[in-house]
Structures are given as C-alpha cells and as structure tokens.
JSON list of C-alpha atoms in Angstrom, two decimals:
[
{"chain": "A", "resi": 1, "resn": "MET", "atom": "CA", "xyz": [0.05, -0.06, 0.14]},
{"chain": "A", "resi": 2, "resn": "TYR", "atom": "CA", "xyz": [1.40, 3.57, -1.11]},
{"chain": "A", "resi": 3, "resn": "ALA", "atom": "CA", "xyz": [1.27, 5.91, 1.71]},
{"chain": "A", "resi": 4, "resn": "PRO", "atom": "CA", "xyz": [-0.40, 9.38, 0.56]},
{"chain": "A", "resi": 5, "resn": "PHE", "atom": "CA", "xyz": [1.60, 11.81, -0.79]},
{"chain": "A", "resi": 6, "resn": "SER", "atom": "CA", "xyz": [0.67, 15.63, -0.08]},
{"chain": "A", "resi": 7, "resn": "LEU", "atom": "CA", "xyz": [1.20, 18.68, -1.82]},
{"chain": "A", "resi": 8, "resn": "ASN", "atom": "CA", "xyz": [3.77, 20.29, 0.20]},
{"chain": "A", "resi": 9, "resn": "GLN", "atom": "CA", "xyz": [5.85, 16.79, 0.05]},
{"chain": "A", "resi": 10, "resn": "SER", "atom": "CA", "xyz": [5.45, 17.56, -3.60]},
{"chain": "A", "resi": 11, "resn": "GLN", "atom": "CA", "xyz": [6.76, 21.05, -3.15]},
{"chain": "A", "resi": 12, "resn": "ASP", "atom": "CA", "xyz": [9.32, 20.21, -0.81]},
{"chain": "A", "resi": 13, "resn": "PHE", "atom": "CA", "xyz": [10.74, 17.56, -3.21]},
{"chain": "A", "resi": 14, "resn": "TYR", "atom": "CA", "xyz": [10.72, 20.09, -6.32]},
{"chain": "A", "resi": 15, "resn": "ARG", "atom": "CA", "xyz": [12.78, 22.42, -3.98]},
{"chain": "A", "resi": 16, "resn": "VAL", "atom": "CA", "xyz": [15.03, 19.95, -3.40]},
{"chain": "A", "resi": 17, "resn": "SER", "atom": "CA", "xyz": [15.26, 19.43, -7.04]},
{"chain": "A", "resi": 18, "resn": "LEU", "atom": "CA", "xyz": [15.76, 22.67, -8.07]},
{"chain": "A", "resi": 19, "resn": "ASP", "atom": "CA", "xyz": [18.59, 23.17, -5.61]},
{"chain": "A", "resi": 20, "resn": "GLN", "atom": "CA", "xyz": [20.47, 20.55, -6.95]},
{"chain": "A", "resi": 21, "resn": "SER", "atom": "CA", "xyz": [20.48, 21.55, -10.66]},
{"chain": "A", "resi": 22, "resn": "ILE", "atom": "CA", "xyz": [21.18, 24.90, -9.47]},
{"chain": "A", "resi": 23, "resn": "GLN", "atom": "CA", "xyz": [24.28, 23.99, -7.16]},
{"chain": "A", "resi": 24, "resn": "THR", "atom": "CA", "xyz": [24.92, 21.14, -10.00]},
{"chain": "A", "resi": 25, "resn": "ASN", "atom": "CA", "xyz": [25.47, 23.66, -12.60]},
{"chain": "A", "resi": 26, "resn": "LEU", "atom": "CA", "xyz": [27.69, 26.11, -10.07]},
{"chain": "A", "resi": 27, "resn": "LYS", "atom": "CA", "xyz": [30.08, 23.71, -9.68]},
{"chain": "A", "resi": 28, "resn": "LYS", "atom": "CA", "xyz": [29.97, 22.41, -13.05]},
{"chain": "A", "resi": 29, "resn": "PRO", "atom": "CA", "xyz": [30.30, 25.45, -15.32]},
{"chain": "A", "resi": 30, "resn": "VAL", "atom": "CA", "xyz": [30.30, 24.76, -18.79]},
{"chain": "A", "resi": 31, "resn": "ASN", "atom": "CA", "xyz": [34.43, 25.07, -19.89]},
{"chain": "A", "resi": 32, "resn": "HIS", "atom": "CA", "xyz": [34.26, 22.93, -23.19]},
{"chain": "A", "resi": 33, "resn": "ALA", "atom": "CA", "xyz": [35.13, 24.64, -26.02]},
{"chain": "A", "resi": 34, "resn": "PHE", "atom": "CA", "xyz": [32.85, 23.17, -28.27]},
{"chain": "A", "resi": 35, "resn": "TYR", "atom": "CA", "xyz": [30.25, 24.12, -25.73]},
{"chain": "A", "resi": 36, "resn": "THR", "atom": "CA", "xyz": [31.85, 28.20, -24.92]},
{"chain": "A", "resi": 37, "resn": "GLU", "atom": "CA", "xyz": [28.80, 29.55, -26.84]},
{"chain": "A", "resi": 38, "resn": "TYR", "atom": "CA", "xyz": [26.00, 28.10, -24.18]},
{"chain": "A", "resi": 39, "resn": "ARG", "atom": "CA", "xyz": [28.40, 29.57, -21.37]},
{"chain": "A", "resi": 40, "resn": "GLN", "atom": "CA", "xyz": [25.99, 32.73, -21.12]},
{"chain": "A", "resi": 41, "resn": "LEU", "atom": "CA", "xyz": [22.70, 30.60, -21.97]},
{"chain": "A", "resi": 42, "resn": "GLN", "atom": "CA", "xyz": [24.03, 29.03, -18.88]},
{"chain": "A", "resi": 43, "resn": "LEU", "atom": "CA", "xyz": [24.58, 31.84, -16.67]},
{"chain": "A", "resi": 44, "resn": "LEU", "atom": "CA", "xyz": [21.29, 33.43, -17.67]},
{"chain": "A", "resi": 45, "resn": "CYS", "atom": "CA", "xyz": [19.36, 30.45, -16.84]},
{"chain": "A", "resi": 46, "resn": "LEU", "atom": "CA", "xyz": [21.09, 29.97, -13.19]},
{"chain": "A", "resi": 47, "resn": "LEU", "atom": "CA", "xyz": [20.10, 34.11, -12.72]},
{"chain": "A", "resi": 48, "resn": "ILE", "atom": "CA", "xyz": [16.64, 32.92, -13.66]},
{"chain": "A", "resi": 49, "resn": "LEU", "atom": "CA", "xyz": [16.42, 30.24, -11.60]},
{"chain": "A", "resi": 50, "resn": "GLN", "atom": "CA", "xyz": [17.55, 31.77, -8.61]},
{"chain": "A", "resi": 51, "resn": "GLN", "atom": "CA", "xyz": [15.67, 34.76, -9.22]},
{"chain": "A", "resi": 52, "resn": "GLU", "atom": "CA", "xyz": [17.98, 37.40, -9.66]},
{"chain": "A", "resi": 53, "resn": "LYS", "atom": "CA", "xyz": [16.76, 40.37, -10.65]},
{"chain": "A", "resi": 54, "resn": "HIS", "atom": "CA", "xyz": [18.12, 42.21, -14.23]},
{"chain": "A", "resi": 55, "resn": "GLY", "atom": "CA", "xyz": [16.07, 45.42, -13.96]},
{"chain": "A", "resi": 56, "resn": "LEU", "atom": "CA", "xyz": [17.50, 48.34, -15.33]},
{"chain": "A", "resi": 57, "resn": "ASN", "atom": "CA", "xyz": [20.76, 49.73, -12.89]},
{"chain": "A", "resi": 58, "resn": "SER", "atom": "CA", "xyz": [19.33, 47.38, -10.36]},
{"chain": "A", "resi": 59, "resn": "SER", "atom": "CA", "xyz": [22.18, 44.40, -10.90]},
{"chain": "A", "resi": 60, "resn": "PRO", "atom": "CA", "xyz": [25.76, 44.98, -11.72]},
{"chain": "A", "resi": 61, "resn": "ASN", "atom": "CA", "xyz": [24.85, 41.26, -13.67]},
{"chain": "A", "resi": 62, "resn": "LYS", "atom": "CA", "xyz": [25.20, 42.10, -17.67]},
{"chain": "A", "resi": 63, "resn": "VAL", "atom": "CA", "xyz": [22.27, 40.97, -19.83]},
{"chain": "A", "resi": 64, "resn": "TYR", "atom": "CA", "xyz": [22.86, 38.73, -22.46]},
{"chain": "A", "resi": 65, "resn": "GLY", "atom": "CA", "xyz": [19.66, 37.44, -23.49]},
{"chain": "A", "resi": 66, "resn": "ILE", "atom": "CA", "xyz": [16.54, 36.31, -22.57]},
{"chain": "A", "resi": 67, "resn": "LEU", "atom": "CA", "xyz": [14.88, 33.08, -23.81]},
{"chain": "A", "resi": 68, "resn": "PHE", "atom": "CA", "xyz": [11.32, 33.00, -25.32]},
{"chain": "A", "resi": 69, "resn": "ASP", "atom": "CA", "xyz": [9.13, 29.82, -26.88]},
{"chain": "A", "resi": 70, "resn": "VAL", "atom": "CA", "xyz": [9.55, 30.19, -30.62]},
{"chain": "A", "resi": 71, "resn": "ALA", "atom": "CA", "xyz": [7.55, 27.38, -31.25]},
{"chain": "A", "resi": 72, "resn": "TRP", "atom": "CA", "xyz": [4.85, 29.21, -29.09]},
{"chain": "A", "resi": 73, "resn": "LEU", "atom": "CA", "xyz": [5.36, 32.11, -30.90]},
{"chain": "A", "resi": 74, "resn": "TRP", "atom": "CA", "xyz": [5.18, 31.09, -34.34]},
{"chain": "A", "resi": 75, "resn": "GLU", "atom": "CA", "xyz": [2.31, 29.28, -34.01]},
{"chain": "A", "resi": 76, "resn": "GLU", "atom": "CA", "xyz": [0.35, 32.23, -32.26]},
{"chain": "A", "resi": 77, "resn": "TYR", "atom": "CA", "xyz": [1.75, 34.35, -35.44]},
{"chain": "A", "resi": 78, "resn": "LEU", "atom": "CA", "xyz": [0.35, 31.89, -37.82]},
{"chain": "A", "resi": 79, "resn": "TYR", "atom": "CA", "xyz": [-2.74, 32.25, -36.26]},
{"chain": "A", "resi": 80, "resn": "LEU", "atom": "CA", "xyz": [-2.87, 35.99, -37.06]},
{"chain": "A", "resi": 81, "resn": "ILE", "atom": "CA", "xyz": [-3.01, 34.89, -40.63]},
{"chain": "A", "resi": 82, "resn": "LEU", "atom": "CA", "xyz": [-5.28, 31.91, -40.56]},
{"chain": "A", "resi": 83, "resn": "ALA", "atom": "CA", "xyz": [-7.88, 33.41, -38.37]},
{"chain": "A", "resi": 84, "resn": "ASP", "atom": "CA", "xyz": [-9.25, 34.85, -41.31]},
{"chain": "A", "resi": 85, "resn": "LEU", "atom": "CA", "xyz": [-9.88, 31.79, -43.25]},
{"chain": "A", "resi": 86, "resn": "ASP", "atom": "CA", "xyz": [-12.41, 30.18, -40.36]},
{"chain": "A", "resi": 87, "resn": "PHE", "atom": "CA", "xyz": [-9.28, 27.99, -38.79]},
{"chain": "A", "resi": 88, "resn": "GLN", "atom": "CA", "xyz": [-10.15, 26.86, -35.25]},
{"chain": "A", "resi": 89, "resn": "HIS", "atom": "CA", "xyz": [-7.39, 27.32, -32.92]},
{"chain": "A", "resi": 90, "resn": "PRO", "atom": "CA", "xyz": [-7.45, 25.23, -29.37]},
{"chain": "A", "resi": 91, "resn": "GLN", "atom": "CA", "xyz": [-4.88, 26.20, -26.75]},
{"chain": "A", "resi": 92, "resn": "ASN", "atom": "CA", "xyz": [-2.59, 23.93, -25.49]},
{"chain": "A", "resi": 93, "resn": "LYS", "atom": "CA", "xyz": [-1.23, 26.01, -22.89]},
{"chain": "A", "resi": 94, "resn": "GLN", "atom": "CA", "xyz": [-4.44, 27.01, -21.46]},
{"chain": "A", "resi": 95, "resn": "ARG", "atom": "CA", "xyz": [-6.11, 23.82, -21.89]},
{"chain": "A", "resi": 96, "resn": "SER", "atom": "CA", "xyz": [-9.22, 25.04, -23.77]},
{"chain": "A", "resi": 97, "resn": "ASP", "atom": "CA", "xyz": [-10.77, 24.41, -27.27]},
{"chain": "A", "resi": 98, "resn": "GLY", "atom": "CA", "xyz": [-9.46, 20.78, -26.92]},
{"chain": "A", "resi": 99, "resn": "VAL", "atom": "CA", "xyz": [-10.90, 17.62, -29.24]},
{"chain": "A", "resi": 100, "resn": "LEU", "atom": "CA", "xyz": [-11.98, 14.98, -27.54]},
{"chain": "A", "resi": 101, "resn": "LEU", "atom": "CA", "xyz": [-10.31, 11.65, -28.31]},
{"chain": "A", "resi": 102, "resn": "TYR", "atom": "CA", "xyz": [-12.88, 9.29, -27.49]},
{"chain": "A", "resi": 103, "resn": "GLN", "atom": "CA", "xyz": [-16.68, 9.76, -29.23]},
{"chain": "A", "resi": 104, "resn": "LYS", "atom": "CA", "xyz": [-18.11, 7.22, -26.37]},
{"chain": "A", "resi": 105, "resn": "MET", "atom": "CA", "xyz": [-16.45, 5.87, -23.77]},
{"chain": "A", "resi": 106, "resn": "TYR", "atom": "CA", "xyz": [-17.14, 2.82, -21.75]},
{"chain": "A", "resi": 107, "resn": "GLY", "atom": "CA", "xyz": [-17.01, 1.61, -18.43]},
{"chain": "A", "resi": 108, "resn": "LYS", "atom": "CA", "xyz": [-14.76, 3.55, -16.17]},
{"chain": "A", "resi": 109, "resn": "HIS", "atom": "CA", "xyz": [-11.96, 4.56, -18.44]},
{"chain": "A", "resi": 110, "resn": "ARG", "atom": "CA", "xyz": [-11.34, 8.43, -18.50]},
{"chain": "A", "resi": 111, "resn": "ASN", "atom": "CA", "xyz": [-11.55, 10.09, -22.45]},
{"chain": "A", "resi": 112, "resn": "ARG", "atom": "CA", "xyz": [-8.47, 12.14, -23.09]},
{"chain": "A", "resi": 113, "resn": "THR", "atom": "CA", "xyz": [-8.36, 15.42, -24.66]},
{"chain": "A", "resi": 114, "resn": "VAL", "atom": "CA", "xyz": [-6.15, 16.46, -27.51]},
{"chain": "A", "resi": 115, "resn": "TYR", "atom": "CA", "xyz": [-5.26, 20.39, -29.10]},
{"chain": "A", "resi": 116, "resn": "PRO", "atom": "CA", "xyz": [-4.37, 20.14, -32.85]},
{"chain": "A", "resi": 117, "resn": "ASP", "atom": "CA", "xyz": [-2.57, 23.57, -33.40]},
{"chain": "A", "resi": 118, "resn": "PHE", "atom": "CA", "xyz": [-5.17, 24.42, -36.08]},
{"chain": "A", "resi": 119, "resn": "TYR", "atom": "CA", "xyz": [-8.28, 22.52, -38.18]},
{"chain": "A", "resi": 120, "resn": "HIS", "atom": "CA", "xyz": [-11.07, 23.99, -40.20]},
{"chain": "A", "resi": 121, "resn": "PRO", "atom": "CA", "xyz": [-14.82, 22.40, -40.19]},
{"chain": "A", "resi": 122, "resn": "ASP", "atom": "CA", "xyz": [-14.05, 21.79, -43.98]},
{"chain": "A", "resi": 123, "resn": "GLY", "atom": "CA", "xyz": [-11.85, 18.91, -43.24]},
{"chain": "A", "resi": 124, "resn": "LEU", "atom": "CA", "xyz": [-8.31, 20.34, -43.24]},
{"chain": "A", "resi": 125, "resn": "VAL", "atom": "CA", "xyz": [-5.69, 20.15, -40.27]},
{"chain": "A", "resi": 126, "resn": "LEU", "atom": "CA", "xyz": [-2.96, 22.14, -39.89]},
{"chain": "A", "resi": 127, "resn": "ASP", "atom": "CA", "xyz": [-0.08, 21.71, -37.41]},
{"chain": "A", "resi": 128, "resn": "ALA", "atom": "CA", "xyz": [2.98, 24.20, -36.75]},
{"chain": "A", "resi": 129, "resn": "LYS", "atom": "CA", "xyz": [6.14, 23.33, -36.75]},
{"chain": "A", "resi": 130, "resn": "TYR", "atom": "CA", "xyz": [8.71, 25.62, -35.97]},
{"chain": "A", "resi": 131, "resn": "LYS", "atom": "CA", "xyz": [11.81, 23.38, -37.19]},
{"chain": "A", "resi": 132, "resn": "ARG", "atom": "CA", "xyz": [13.43, 22.52, -40.38]},
{"chain": "A", "resi": 133, "resn": "ALA", "atom": "CA", "xyz": [11.21, 19.70, -42.57]},
{"chain": "A", "resi": 134, "resn": "ASP", "atom": "CA", "xyz": [11.82, 20.68, -46.32]},
{"chain": "A", "resi": 135, "resn": "HIS", "atom": "CA", "xyz": [13.49, 17.11, -46.74]},
{"chain": "A", "resi": 136, "resn": "GLY", "atom": "CA", "xyz": [10.41, 15.28, -45.01]},
{"chain": "A", "resi": 137, "resn": "ILE", "atom": "CA", "xyz": [8.05, 14.86, -42.20]},
{"chain": "A", "resi": 138, "resn": "GLN", "atom": "CA", "xyz": [9.86, 13.50, -38.71]},
{"chain": "A", "resi": 139, "resn": "ARG", "atom": "CA", "xyz": [7.68, 10.43, -37.63]},
{"chain": "A", "resi": 140, "resn": "ASN", "atom": "CA", "xyz": [6.81, 11.79, -34.52]},
{"chain": "A", "resi": 141, "resn": "ASP", "atom": "CA", "xyz": [4.97, 14.71, -36.11]},
{"chain": "A", "resi": 142, "resn": "LEU", "atom": "CA", "xyz": [3.77, 12.33, -39.17]},
{"chain": "A", "resi": 143, "resn": "TYR", "atom": "CA", "xyz": [1.93, 10.00, -36.20]},
{"chain": "A", "resi": 144, "resn": "GLN", "atom": "CA", "xyz": [0.25, 12.85, -34.65]},
{"chain": "A", "resi": 145, "resn": "ILE", "atom": "CA", "xyz": [-1.29, 14.89, -37.71]},
{"chain": "A", "resi": 146, "resn": "ILE", "atom": "CA", "xyz": [-2.45, 11.42, -38.72]},
{"chain": "A", "resi": 147, "resn": "THR", "atom": "CA", "xyz": [-4.34, 10.83, -35.50]},
{"chain": "A", "resi": 148, "resn": "TYR", "atom": "CA", "xyz": [-5.57, 14.33, -35.49]},
{"chain": "A", "resi": 149, "resn": "SER", "atom": "CA", "xyz": [-7.04, 13.66, -39.32]},
{"chain": "A", "resi": 150, "resn": "HIS", "atom": "CA", "xyz": [-8.83, 10.63, -38.22]},
{"chain": "A", "resi": 151, "resn": "ILE", "atom": "CA", "xyz": [-10.17, 12.34, -35.01]},
{"chain": "A", "resi": 152, "resn": "LEU", "atom": "CA", "xyz": [-12.01, 15.03, -36.86]},
{"chain": "A", "resi": 153, "resn": "ASN", "atom": "CA", "xyz": [-12.78, 13.09, -40.17]},
{"chain": "A", "resi": 154, "resn": "ALA", "atom": "CA", "xyz": [-10.00, 15.31, -41.84]},
{"chain": "A", "resi": 155, "resn": "LYS", "atom": "CA", "xyz": [-9.64, 14.48, -45.86]},
{"chain": "A", "resi": 156, "resn": "THR", "atom": "CA", "xyz": [-6.14, 16.51, -45.91]},
{"chain": "A", "resi": 157, "resn": "ALA", "atom": "CA", "xyz": [-3.46, 16.89, -43.37]},
{"chain": "A", "resi": 158, "resn": "GLY", "atom": "CA", "xyz": [-0.15, 18.34, -42.78]},
{"chain": "A", "resi": 159, "resn": "ILE", "atom": "CA", "xyz": [2.10, 20.53, -41.46]},
{"chain": "A", "resi": 160, "resn": "ILE", "atom": "CA", "xyz": [3.39, 24.10, -41.87]},
{"chain": "A", "resi": 161, "resn": "PHE", "atom": "CA", "xyz": [6.93, 25.22, -41.21]},
{"chain": "A", "resi": 162, "resn": "PRO", "atom": "CA", "xyz": [9.59, 27.95, -41.99]},
{"chain": "A", "resi": 163, "resn": "SER", "atom": "CA", "xyz": [11.35, 27.18, -45.10]},
{"chain": "A", "resi": 164, "resn": "LEU", "atom": "CA", "xyz": [14.98, 29.13, -45.54]},
{"chain": "A", "resi": 165, "resn": "SER", "atom": "CA", "xyz": [14.74, 28.70, -49.43]},
{"chain": "A", "resi": 166, "resn": "GLN", "atom": "CA", "xyz": [11.21, 29.69, -51.07]},
{"chain": "A", "resi": 167, "resn": "HIS", "atom": "CA", "xyz": [7.40, 28.86, -50.47]},
{"chain": "A", "resi": 168, "resn": "GLN", "atom": "CA", "xyz": [6.56, 25.01, -51.08]},
{"chain": "A", "resi": 169, "resn": "TYR", "atom": "CA", "xyz": [3.73, 22.69, -51.03]},
{"chain": "A", "resi": 170, "resn": "ASP", "atom": "CA", "xyz": [4.81, 19.25, -51.36]},
{"chain": "A", "resi": 171, "resn": "ILE", "atom": "CA", "xyz": [2.15, 16.25, -51.10]},
{"chain": "A", "resi": 172, "resn": "LEU", "atom": "CA", "xyz": [3.51, 13.39, -49.32]},
{"chain": "A", "resi": 173, "resn": "GLY", "atom": "CA", "xyz": [0.89, 10.74, -50.14]},
{"chain": "A", "resi": 174, "resn": "ASP", "atom": "CA", "xyz": [-2.41, 9.33, -49.69]},
{"chain": "A", "resi": 175, "resn": "LEU", "atom": "CA", "xyz": [-3.08, 7.19, -46.89]},
{"chain": "A", "resi": 176, "resn": "ALA", "atom": "CA", "xyz": [-3.68, 3.60, -46.48]},
{"chain": "A", "resi": 177, "resn": "GLY", "atom": "CA", "xyz": [-6.62, 2.55, -44.57]},
{"chain": "A", "resi": 178, "resn": "LEU", "atom": "CA", "xyz": [-9.48, 5.18, -43.74]},
{"chain": "A", "resi": 179, "resn": "GLY", "atom": "CA", "xyz": [-7.75, 7.18, -46.66]},
{"chain": "A", "resi": 180, "resn": "GLY", "atom": "CA", "xyz": [-6.57, 11.05, -46.15]},
{"chain": "A", "resi": 181, "resn": "GLN", "atom": "CA", "xyz": [-3.57, 13.32, -48.22]},
{"chain": "A", "resi": 182, "resn": "ILE", "atom": "CA", "xyz": [-0.57, 14.21, -46.03]},
{"chain": "A", "resi": 183, "resn": "PHE", "atom": "CA", "xyz": [1.24, 17.62, -47.18]},
{"chain": "A", "resi": 184, "resn": "LYS", "atom": "CA", "xyz": [3.89, 19.78, -45.70]},
{"chain": "A", "resi": 185, "resn": "LEU", "atom": "CA", "xyz": [4.07, 23.56, -46.27]},
{"chain": "A", "resi": 186, "resn": "GLY", "atom": "CA", "xyz": [6.80, 25.67, -46.31]},
{"chain": "A", "resi": 187, "resn": "PHE", "atom": "CA", "xyz": [6.45, 29.24, -45.79]},
{"chain": "A", "resi": 188, "resn": "GLN", "atom": "CA", "xyz": [9.46, 31.72, -47.05]},
{"chain": "A", "resi": 189, "resn": "ILE", "atom": "CA", "xyz": [11.32, 32.93, -44.56]},
{"chain": "A", "resi": 190, "resn": "PRO", "atom": "CA", "xyz": [13.92, 35.63, -46.20]},
{"chain": "A", "resi": 191, "resn": "GLN", "atom": "CA", "xyz": [17.30, 35.13, -45.28]},
{"chain": "A", "resi": 192, "resn": "GLU", "atom": "CA", "xyz": [19.24, 37.81, -46.99]},
{"chain": "A", "resi": 193, "resn": "ALA", "atom": "CA", "xyz": [16.98, 40.59, -46.97]},
{"chain": "A", "resi": 194, "resn": "PRO", "atom": "CA", "xyz": [19.22, 44.04, -47.43]},
{"chain": "A", "resi": 195, "resn": "ASN", "atom": "CA", "xyz": [17.38, 46.13, -44.78]},
{"chain": "A", "resi": 196, "resn": "TYR", "atom": "CA", "xyz": [14.12, 45.50, -42.32]},
{"chain": "A", "resi": 197, "resn": "ALA", "atom": "CA", "xyz": [11.65, 47.21, -44.72]},
{"chain": "A", "resi": 198, "resn": "ALA", "atom": "CA", "xyz": [12.73, 44.71, -47.79]},
{"chain": "A", "resi": 199, "resn": "PHE", "atom": "CA", "xyz": [11.99, 42.35, -44.83]},
{"chain": "A", "resi": 200, "resn": "VAL", "atom": "CA", "xyz": [9.02, 42.95, -43.99]},
{"chain": "A", "resi": 201, "resn": "GLN", "atom": "CA", "xyz": [7.71, 43.25, -48.10]},
{"chain": "A", "resi": 202, "resn": "THR", "atom": "CA", "xyz": [8.99, 39.80, -48.41]},
{"chain": "A", "resi": 203, "resn": "MET", "atom": "CA", "xyz": [6.75, 38.63, -45.22]},
{"chain": "A", "resi": 204, "resn": "VAL", "atom": "CA", "xyz": [3.76, 40.03, -46.37]},
{"chain": "A", "resi": 205, "resn": "ALA", "atom": "CA", "xyz": [4.12, 38.33, -49.73]},
{"chain": "A", "resi": 206, "resn": "SER", "atom": "CA", "xyz": [4.86, 34.87, -48.04]},
{"chain": "A", "resi": 207, "resn": "GLU", "atom": "CA", "xyz": [1.86, 35.56, -45.89]},
{"chain": "A", "resi": 208, "resn": "LYS", "atom": "CA", "xyz": [-0.32, 36.19, -48.91]},
{"chain": "A", "resi": 209, "resn": "GLN", "atom": "CA", "xyz": [0.91, 33.39, -51.13]},
{"chain": "A", "resi": 210, "resn": "VAL", "atom": "CA", "xyz": [0.36, 30.75, -47.78]},
{"chain": "A", "resi": 211, "resn": "LYS", "atom": "CA", "xyz": [-3.10, 32.06, -47.07]},
{"chain": "A", "resi": 212, "resn": "ASN", "atom": "CA", "xyz": [-4.19, 31.95, -50.89]},
{"chain": "A", "resi": 213, "resn": "HIS", "atom": "CA", "xyz": [-2.90, 28.55, -51.38]},
{"chain": "A", "resi": 214, "resn": "LEU", "atom": "CA", "xyz": [-5.25, 27.34, -48.09]},
{"chain": "A", "resi": 215, "resn": "GLN", "atom": "CA", "xyz": [-8.07, 29.32, -49.69]},
{"chain": "A", "resi": 216, "resn": "ASN", "atom": "CA", "xyz": [-7.96, 27.80, -52.62]},
{"chain": "A", "resi": 217, "resn": "PHE", "atom": "CA", "xyz": [-7.66, 24.23, -50.98]},
{"chain": "A", "resi": 218, "resn": "LEU", "atom": "CA", "xyz": [-10.85, 25.29, -49.06]},
{"chain": "A", "resi": 219, "resn": "GLU", "atom": "CA", "xyz": [-12.65, 26.42, -51.96]},
{"chain": "A", "resi": 220, "resn": "GLN", "atom": "CA", "xyz": [-12.38, 22.83, -53.88]}
]
C-alpha cells in the first residue's frame, strides 16, 4: 500500500530538485571549447532559477539574452494569418477548446483531450512546426497529424514550417486504410533582405502566398 503524497511533500521535492540543479550547474560551469557559446546561456538560466533581478541599473550583472518559446510564438503568429480563414485554434497552454479523443466511453475509463494547432470544419488539419522540414516530416510529427485527421475526420492534414528557400507545397501521399492526404507547407522566411523594410515586404508576400494557397484548397 502506497503512503499518501501531500502537496507540501510535492513542493518540497521540487525545491530539493531545483536546489540540486542550481548547485550542479554552479559547480560545473560550461568550459569545454565546443560548448563555449552556451556558457552565457547557462549563467542566464542560473540567474532566472535563483530569481535574481535584471532590472535597469538594479544589478551589476550584464544581460546577455532572454528566453522565448519560439515554437509558441510561431504558432500564434500563424494564427494571425489563419484566423480570417475560419481556422479553429485550440489552446494547449490554457487547456481550452480541445478535441475529445473518444466519442463514447465504456466502463470507468477517462476520455482524453488533444489539441491540434489548427483545424478547419471543411476537413483540413494544420500543425505548426518551428523546425526544418524541407526533406520530409519527422515520424512523431507524422503520427500526430494522422491521429488528428482521423479524430476530426479530415480529408487532408499537414504541417506548416519556416522554409529558408522558397514557398513550397509538397504532397507526401494518400494514406492507406481510411484515406486522407498528407502534405507539408513551407513558409518562406527571407534570409538575405538588405534592410528591415525589404524583410517586411517579403514576409507580407509570403503570408499572402500561404493564405491564398489554403484559401484555394478550402474552396475545392
């Protein structure tokens, strides 16, 4: 029989684990030549974990950077483009507007909720990936969109990712079994813009290409 594990014990365990992590990184700074560039990141993470301030003129420590959840920013940026096309955008972080995995449950089993990045009532699932995918979709990402397409009864599912080369739409194939088409959509991100204005102009053109492509698909 297991002993009850209280909230206070859980918090104590977290504090011990946090302290151990801080002490380990303090005692073992990054010093290998291959990882030299990560030393400043290690210092920044330690300051964050120790809740030390970075306010203007309030600390002698220099600010070398700040951490962003770029994958989340990419997803929210895409929604600014897709919202006009009536895409649904479940919020995984807020646990809202998710999709139930089972339509009917038996016994005492509990239903599960999944959170596709985007899906459209007309049968399109779109998953935002902030990673290189010019040469294909990674296995776990592929399984993920296949699962979403099956649950939502979508005829097409794919990923949208930042492309360093050009806008691209690539159909991987038609699924066996229940059917459905899998694709990947590359969103061109300019790499050699001479100035910020040129970068913005190219990004606007990329946004139009993606939006028009999806709009044409939905109208089929």
